[in-house]
Amino acid sequence: MDVPPHCRAEFPPRILNKAEEQQKTQDNTEYFLSSGDKIRFFFEKGVFDEKGNFLVPPEKSINKIGHALHAHDPVFKGATHSSKVQAVARSLGFHMPVVVQSMYIFKQPRIGGKVPAHQDATFLYTEPLGRLLGLWIALEDTTVENGCLWFIPGSHTSGVSRRMVRTPAGSMTGISIRGSDPAWDNSLYVPTEVGRGSLVLIHGEVVHKSEQNLSDHSRHVYTFHLMEASGTVWSPENWLQPTAELPFPPLYT
């Protein structure tokens, strides 16, 4: 893996001025925003020292790899377009599904961070809604202790009230948040512990989260999103956009 320069701290450490802080924020944002058609590496917090060296083994430092494994890596491309996945999509009534993104999420032992409650359509918005599906494949057993998924049953029927959108070209921030989530009742969440090899289907509008991994066991998953392309508009404000080099590939082969 290549460690992007903005992940490395400068040594000796010094206080950054406002312009330098803004530049670092822009570098982080640009690295993320331009990852939709690439394979890029995203790290857990606190895994580098002040010299930019790893504080943990490099393979234990990664939060996730994304967002185009399905396009550039033959192993993940094969898994994404497998006959089993295509059969699932057909059974759910997908006519022209395309793959919009993919991620390998590590949920490292002890340091794997929590993922706050959210709806995938906040980040991957379509018109009409209901055209997005996440496929979440557990590569290891997932438990409450190592950070399994939690869902609010029935929450996919309430619409989407918050969106993450790209800001106009030249903006300092690159992305902004529009709207806000309601105060979801914490007592409504149901843990979803599944065994290695299980497939979890995630509706684009269902509310879900995962807690920090406080166990000694990792929780590796491969996940990707499908969109029904027929009759669907992919929002031009989404952070992820198809490119001339990599349009969203059709699932069916």
Tab-separated table of C-alpha atoms in Angstrom:
chain	number	residue	atom	x	y	z
A	1	MET	CA	0.000	0.000	0.000
A	2	ASP	CA	1.019	3.604	-0.551
A	3	VAL	CA	0.692	5.874	2.456
A	4	PRO	CA	-0.539	9.258	1.171
A	5	PRO	CA	1.719	12.149	2.231
A	6	HIS	CA	-1.036	13.980	4.119
A	7	CYS	CA	-1.256	11.015	6.524
A	8	ARG	CA	2.334	11.601	7.606
A	9	ALA	CA	2.969	14.141	10.334
A	10	GLU	CA	5.881	16.540	10.033
A	11	PHE	CA	8.884	16.210	12.347
A	12	PRO	CA	9.824	18.033	14.441
A	13	PRO	CA	6.189	18.743	15.223
A	14	ARG	CA	5.083	22.330	14.924
A	15	ILE	CA	1.876	24.279	15.160
A	16	LEU	CA	0.288	24.700	11.752
A	17	ASN	CA	-0.986	28.105	10.769
A	18	LYS	CA	-4.535	28.531	9.506
A	19	ALA	CA	-3.577	28.260	5.838
A	20	GLU	CA	-1.631	25.045	6.489
A	21	GLU	CA	-4.527	23.568	8.444
A	22	GLN	CA	-6.875	24.406	5.574
A	23	GLN	CA	-4.477	22.825	3.083
A	24	LYS	CA	-4.247	19.629	5.125
A	25	THR	CA	-8.050	19.460	5.316
A	26	GLN	CA	-8.275	19.990	1.572
A	27	ASP	CA	-5.706	17.250	0.932
A	28	ASN	CA	-7.657	14.797	3.087
A	29	THR	CA	-10.936	15.709	1.392
A	30	GLU	CA	-9.496	15.528	-2.113
A	31	TYR	CA	-7.929	12.133	-1.406
A	32	PHE	CA	-11.373	10.857	-0.417
A	33	LEU	CA	-13.369	12.612	-3.149
A	34	SER	CA	-11.103	11.322	-5.917
A	35	SER	CA	-11.127	7.715	-4.664
A	36	GLY	CA	-14.323	6.604	-6.423
A	37	ASP	CA	-12.486	5.118	-9.415
A	38	LYS	CA	-9.341	4.035	-7.553
A	39	ILE	CA	-8.080	1.731	-4.809
A	40	ARG	CA	-7.071	3.893	-1.861
A	41	PHE	CA	-6.161	3.361	1.768
A	42	PHE	CA	-7.808	4.958	4.792
A	43	PHE	CA	-6.253	4.684	8.234
A	44	GLU	CA	-7.441	4.462	11.800
A	45	LYS	CA	-6.776	7.431	14.044
A	46	GLY	CA	-3.599	7.428	16.106
A	47	VAL	CA	-1.638	4.836	14.114
A	48	PHE	CA	1.244	7.210	13.191
A	49	ASP	CA	3.782	8.816	15.540
A	50	GLU	CA	5.036	12.380	15.237
A	51	LYS	CA	7.624	11.253	12.663
A	52	GLY	CA	5.013	9.626	10.474
A	53	ASN	CA	6.053	6.092	11.396
A	54	PHE	CA	3.576	3.350	12.172
A	55	LEU	CA	2.783	2.789	15.844
A	56	VAL	CA	1.179	-0.556	14.977
A	57	PRO	CA	1.985	-3.117	12.267
A	58	PRO	CA	0.987	-1.548	8.922
A	59	GLU	CA	-1.559	-4.298	8.214
A	60	LYS	CA	-3.240	-3.436	11.535
A	61	SER	CA	-3.381	0.306	10.805
A	62	ILE	CA	-5.955	0.227	8.012
A	63	ASN	CA	-9.569	1.249	8.567
A	64	LYS	CA	-10.677	0.419	5.034
A	65	ILE	CA	-9.616	0.115	1.397
A	66	GLY	CA	-11.917	1.652	-1.221
A	67	HIS	CA	-13.712	2.525	-3.415
A	68	ALA	CA	-13.167	0.654	-6.704
A	69	LEU	CA	-11.888	-2.771	-5.676
A	70	HIS	CA	-14.669	-4.204	-7.828
A	71	ALA	CA	-13.108	-2.641	-10.919
A	72	HIS	CA	-9.352	-2.935	-10.429
A	73	ASP	CA	-8.677	-6.055	-8.366
A	74	PRO	CA	-9.433	-9.398	-10.058
A	75	VAL	CA	-10.309	-11.191	-6.805
A	76	PHE	CA	-12.866	-8.598	-5.730
A	77	LYS	CA	-14.120	-8.111	-9.279
A	78	GLY	CA	-14.819	-11.829	-9.466
A	79	ALA	CA	-16.605	-11.865	-6.109
A	80	THR	CA	-18.703	-8.817	-6.971
A	81	HIS	CA	-19.865	-10.213	-10.313
A	82	SER	CA	-20.186	-13.814	-9.133
A	83	SER	CA	-23.123	-15.937	-10.195
A	84	LYS	CA	-24.364	-15.965	-6.580
A	85	VAL	CA	-24.475	-12.164	-6.410
A	86	GLN	CA	-26.183	-11.941	-9.791
A	87	ALA	CA	-28.781	-14.486	-8.647
A	88	VAL	CA	-29.499	-12.438	-5.513
A	89	ALA	CA	-29.938	-9.267	-7.580
A	90	ARG	CA	-32.300	-10.998	-10.003
A	91	SER	CA	-34.347	-12.470	-7.148
A	92	LEU	CA	-34.843	-8.920	-5.810
A	93	GLY	CA	-36.092	-7.627	-9.155
A	94	PHE	CA	-33.019	-5.729	-10.348
A	95	HIS	CA	-33.171	-5.304	-14.123
A	96	MET	CA	-30.108	-3.134	-14.832
A	97	PRO	CA	-27.992	-3.109	-11.657
A	98	VAL	CA	-24.672	-1.285	-11.706
A	99	VAL	CA	-21.894	-1.347	-9.111
A	100	VAL	CA	-21.257	2.113	-7.667
A	101	GLN	CA	-18.591	1.475	-5.026
A	102	SER	CA	-16.823	-1.205	-3.006
A	103	MET	CA	-14.874	-1.350	0.249
A	104	TYR	CA	-12.887	-3.793	2.351
A	105	ILE	CA	-13.471	-2.839	5.992
A	106	PHE	CA	-11.113	-4.209	8.643
A	107	LYS	CA	-12.560	-3.180	12.033
A	108	GLN	CA	-9.196	-3.800	13.647
A	109	PRO	CA	-8.943	-5.403	17.114
A	110	ARG	CA	-9.154	-2.840	19.940
A	111	ILE	CA	-8.841	0.199	17.646
A	112	GLY	CA	-11.493	-0.392	14.972
A	113	GLY	CA	-13.592	2.770	15.183
A	114	LYS	CA	-17.349	3.031	15.556
A	115	VAL	CA	-19.524	3.978	12.605
A	116	PRO	CA	-22.276	6.382	13.727
A	117	ALA	CA	-25.894	5.760	12.844
A	118	HIS	CA	-26.580	6.639	9.216
A	119	GLN	CA	-28.445	5.789	6.027
A	120	ASP	CA	-26.383	4.879	2.972
A	121	ALA	CA	-28.583	7.106	0.796
A	122	THR	CA	-27.263	10.101	2.742
A	123	PHE	CA	-24.029	9.607	0.808
A	124	LEU	CA	-25.298	7.748	-2.286
A	125	TYR	CA	-28.539	9.522	-3.160
A	126	THR	CA	-30.850	8.492	-5.980
A	127	GLU	CA	-34.106	9.760	-7.437
A	128	PRO	CA	-36.386	8.051	-6.819
A	129	LEU	CA	-35.258	6.586	-3.514
A	130	GLY	CA	-35.324	2.841	-2.982
A	131	ARG	CA	-32.903	2.072	-5.823
A	132	LEU	CA	-29.770	1.467	-3.712
A	133	LEU	CA	-28.742	-1.815	-2.084
A	134	GLY	CA	-25.696	-2.607	0.017
A	135	LEU	CA	-24.271	-6.140	-0.015
A	136	TRP	CA	-22.207	-6.762	3.113
A	137	ILE	CA	-20.241	-10.021	3.166
A	138	ALA	CA	-18.813	-11.119	6.512
A	139	LEU	CA	-15.342	-12.595	6.018
A	140	GLU	CA	-15.129	-13.316	9.753
A	141	ASP	CA	-17.710	-13.963	12.450
A	142	THR	CA	-19.324	-10.682	13.530
A	143	THR	CA	-20.405	-10.249	17.136
A	144	VAL	CA	-21.505	-7.488	19.479
A	145	GLU	CA	-17.989	-7.568	20.936
A	146	ASN	CA	-16.136	-7.027	17.656
A	147	GLY	CA	-18.515	-4.465	16.173
A	148	CYS	CA	-21.391	-6.163	14.351
A	149	LEU	CA	-24.059	-4.163	12.539
A	150	TRP	CA	-27.075	-2.773	14.398
A	151	PHE	CA	-30.314	-1.874	12.565
A	152	ILE	CA	-33.567	-0.081	13.342
A	153	PRO	CA	-36.215	-2.369	11.795
A	154	GLY	CA	-38.651	-0.528	9.538
A	155	SER	CA	-36.560	2.656	9.394
A	156	HIS	CA	-36.173	2.334	5.612
A	157	THR	CA	-39.711	3.726	5.188
A	158	SER	CA	-39.059	7.164	6.686
A	159	GLY	CA	-37.156	8.871	3.860
A	160	VAL	CA	-33.799	10.637	4.028
A	161	SER	CA	-33.423	13.944	5.847
A	162	ARG	CA	-29.644	14.430	5.680
A	163	ARG	CA	-27.342	14.427	2.680
A	164	MET	CA	-23.615	14.751	2.136
A	165	VAL	CA	-23.054	16.674	-1.088
A	166	ARG	CA	-20.156	18.001	-3.097
A	167	THR	CA	-19.653	21.732	-2.896
A	168	PRO	CA	-19.022	23.765	-6.074
A	169	ALA	CA	-15.627	23.442	-7.721
A	170	GLY	CA	-13.046	25.612	-6.023
A	171	SER	CA	-14.722	25.420	-2.646
A	172	MET	CA	-12.416	25.172	0.364
A	173	THR	CA	-14.350	22.326	1.971
A	174	GLY	CA	-15.169	20.041	-0.974
A	175	ILE	CA	-18.181	18.535	0.800
A	176	SER	CA	-20.988	19.827	2.983
A	177	ILE	CA	-23.863	18.379	4.995
A	178	ARG	CA	-27.399	19.363	4.088
A	179	GLY	CA	-30.183	18.778	6.603
A	180	SER	CA	-29.948	16.721	9.785
A	181	ASP	CA	-30.879	13.289	11.061
A	182	PRO	CA	-33.735	12.876	13.529
A	183	ALA	CA	-32.939	11.750	17.062
A	184	TRP	CA	-33.177	8.010	16.564
A	185	ASP	CA	-34.212	6.129	19.699
A	186	ASN	CA	-31.243	4.041	20.825
A	187	SER	CA	-33.549	1.381	22.244
A	188	LEU	CA	-34.824	0.557	18.735
A	189	TYR	CA	-31.542	-0.866	17.443
A	190	VAL	CA	-31.246	-4.621	16.982
A	191	PRO	CA	-27.786	-6.255	16.820
A	192	THR	CA	-27.140	-8.441	13.785
A	193	GLU	CA	-24.527	-11.042	14.627
A	194	VAL	CA	-23.694	-13.233	11.626
A	195	GLY	CA	-21.213	-15.981	10.884
A	196	ARG	CA	-18.314	-15.940	8.492
A	197	GLY	CA	-19.537	-16.214	4.907
A	198	SER	CA	-22.919	-14.610	5.605
A	199	LEU	CA	-24.425	-11.982	3.314
A	200	VAL	CA	-26.331	-9.048	4.824
A	201	LEU	CA	-28.514	-7.020	2.444
A	202	ILE	CA	-28.766	-3.346	3.439
A	203	HIS	CA	-31.590	-1.197	2.079
A	204	GLY	CA	-30.302	2.232	1.065
A	205	GLU	CA	-32.523	4.014	3.573
A	206	VAL	CA	-32.380	1.698	6.590
A	207	VAL	CA	-30.756	3.227	9.681
A	208	HIS	CA	-27.742	1.248	10.864
A	209	LYS	CA	-24.515	1.621	12.812
A	210	SER	CA	-21.641	-0.340	14.338
A	211	GLU	CA	-19.781	0.173	17.590
A	212	GLN	CA	-16.049	0.265	18.235
A	213	ASN	CA	-14.283	-3.071	18.201
A	214	LEU	CA	-13.126	-3.547	21.784
A	215	SER	CA	-12.319	-7.233	21.349
A	216	ASP	CA	-9.108	-9.021	20.421
A	217	HIS	CA	-10.642	-10.209	17.143
A	218	SER	CA	-10.901	-8.326	13.863
A	219	ARG	CA	-14.135	-8.047	11.886
A	220	HIS	CA	-13.233	-8.108	8.206
A	221	VAL	CA	-15.974	-7.544	5.639
A	222	TYR	CA	-16.239	-6.892	1.925
A	223	THR	CA	-19.106	-4.612	1.005
A	224	PHE	CA	-20.344	-2.986	-2.183
A	225	HIS	CA	-23.394	-1.100	-3.409
A	226	LEU	CA	-25.694	-1.747	-6.328
A	227	MET	CA	-28.030	0.748	-7.971
A	228	GLU	CA	-30.920	-0.066	-10.264
A	229	ALA	CA	-29.941	2.021	-13.295
A	230	SER	CA	-33.231	1.718	-15.161
A	231	GLY	CA	-35.342	4.786	-14.469
A	232	THR	CA	-32.973	6.082	-11.788
A	233	VAL	CA	-31.107	9.387	-11.566
A	234	TRP	CA	-27.802	9.295	-9.694
A	235	SER	CA	-27.558	12.638	-7.933
A	236	PRO	CA	-24.907	14.905	-9.510
A	237	GLU	CA	-24.312	16.230	-5.984
A	238	ASN	CA	-23.139	12.863	-4.621
A	239	TRP	CA	-19.514	12.775	-3.492
A	240	LEU	CA	-18.905	9.774	-5.765
A	241	GLN	CA	-19.379	10.248	-9.490
A	242	PRO	CA	-18.792	7.929	-12.432
A	243	THR	CA	-15.912	8.952	-14.664
A	244	ALA	CA	-15.078	8.545	-18.323
A	245	GLU	CA	-12.365	6.088	-17.269
A	246	LEU	CA	-14.706	4.173	-14.961
A	247	PRO	CA	-18.444	4.450	-15.545
A	248	PHE	CA	-20.508	2.382	-13.113
A	249	PRO	CA	-20.066	-1.180	-14.438
A	250	PRO	CA	-23.148	-3.364	-15.067
A	251	LEU	CA	-23.451	-6.221	-12.575
A	252	TYR	CA	-24.804	-8.751	-15.064
A	253	THR	CA	-22.203	-10.243	-17.333
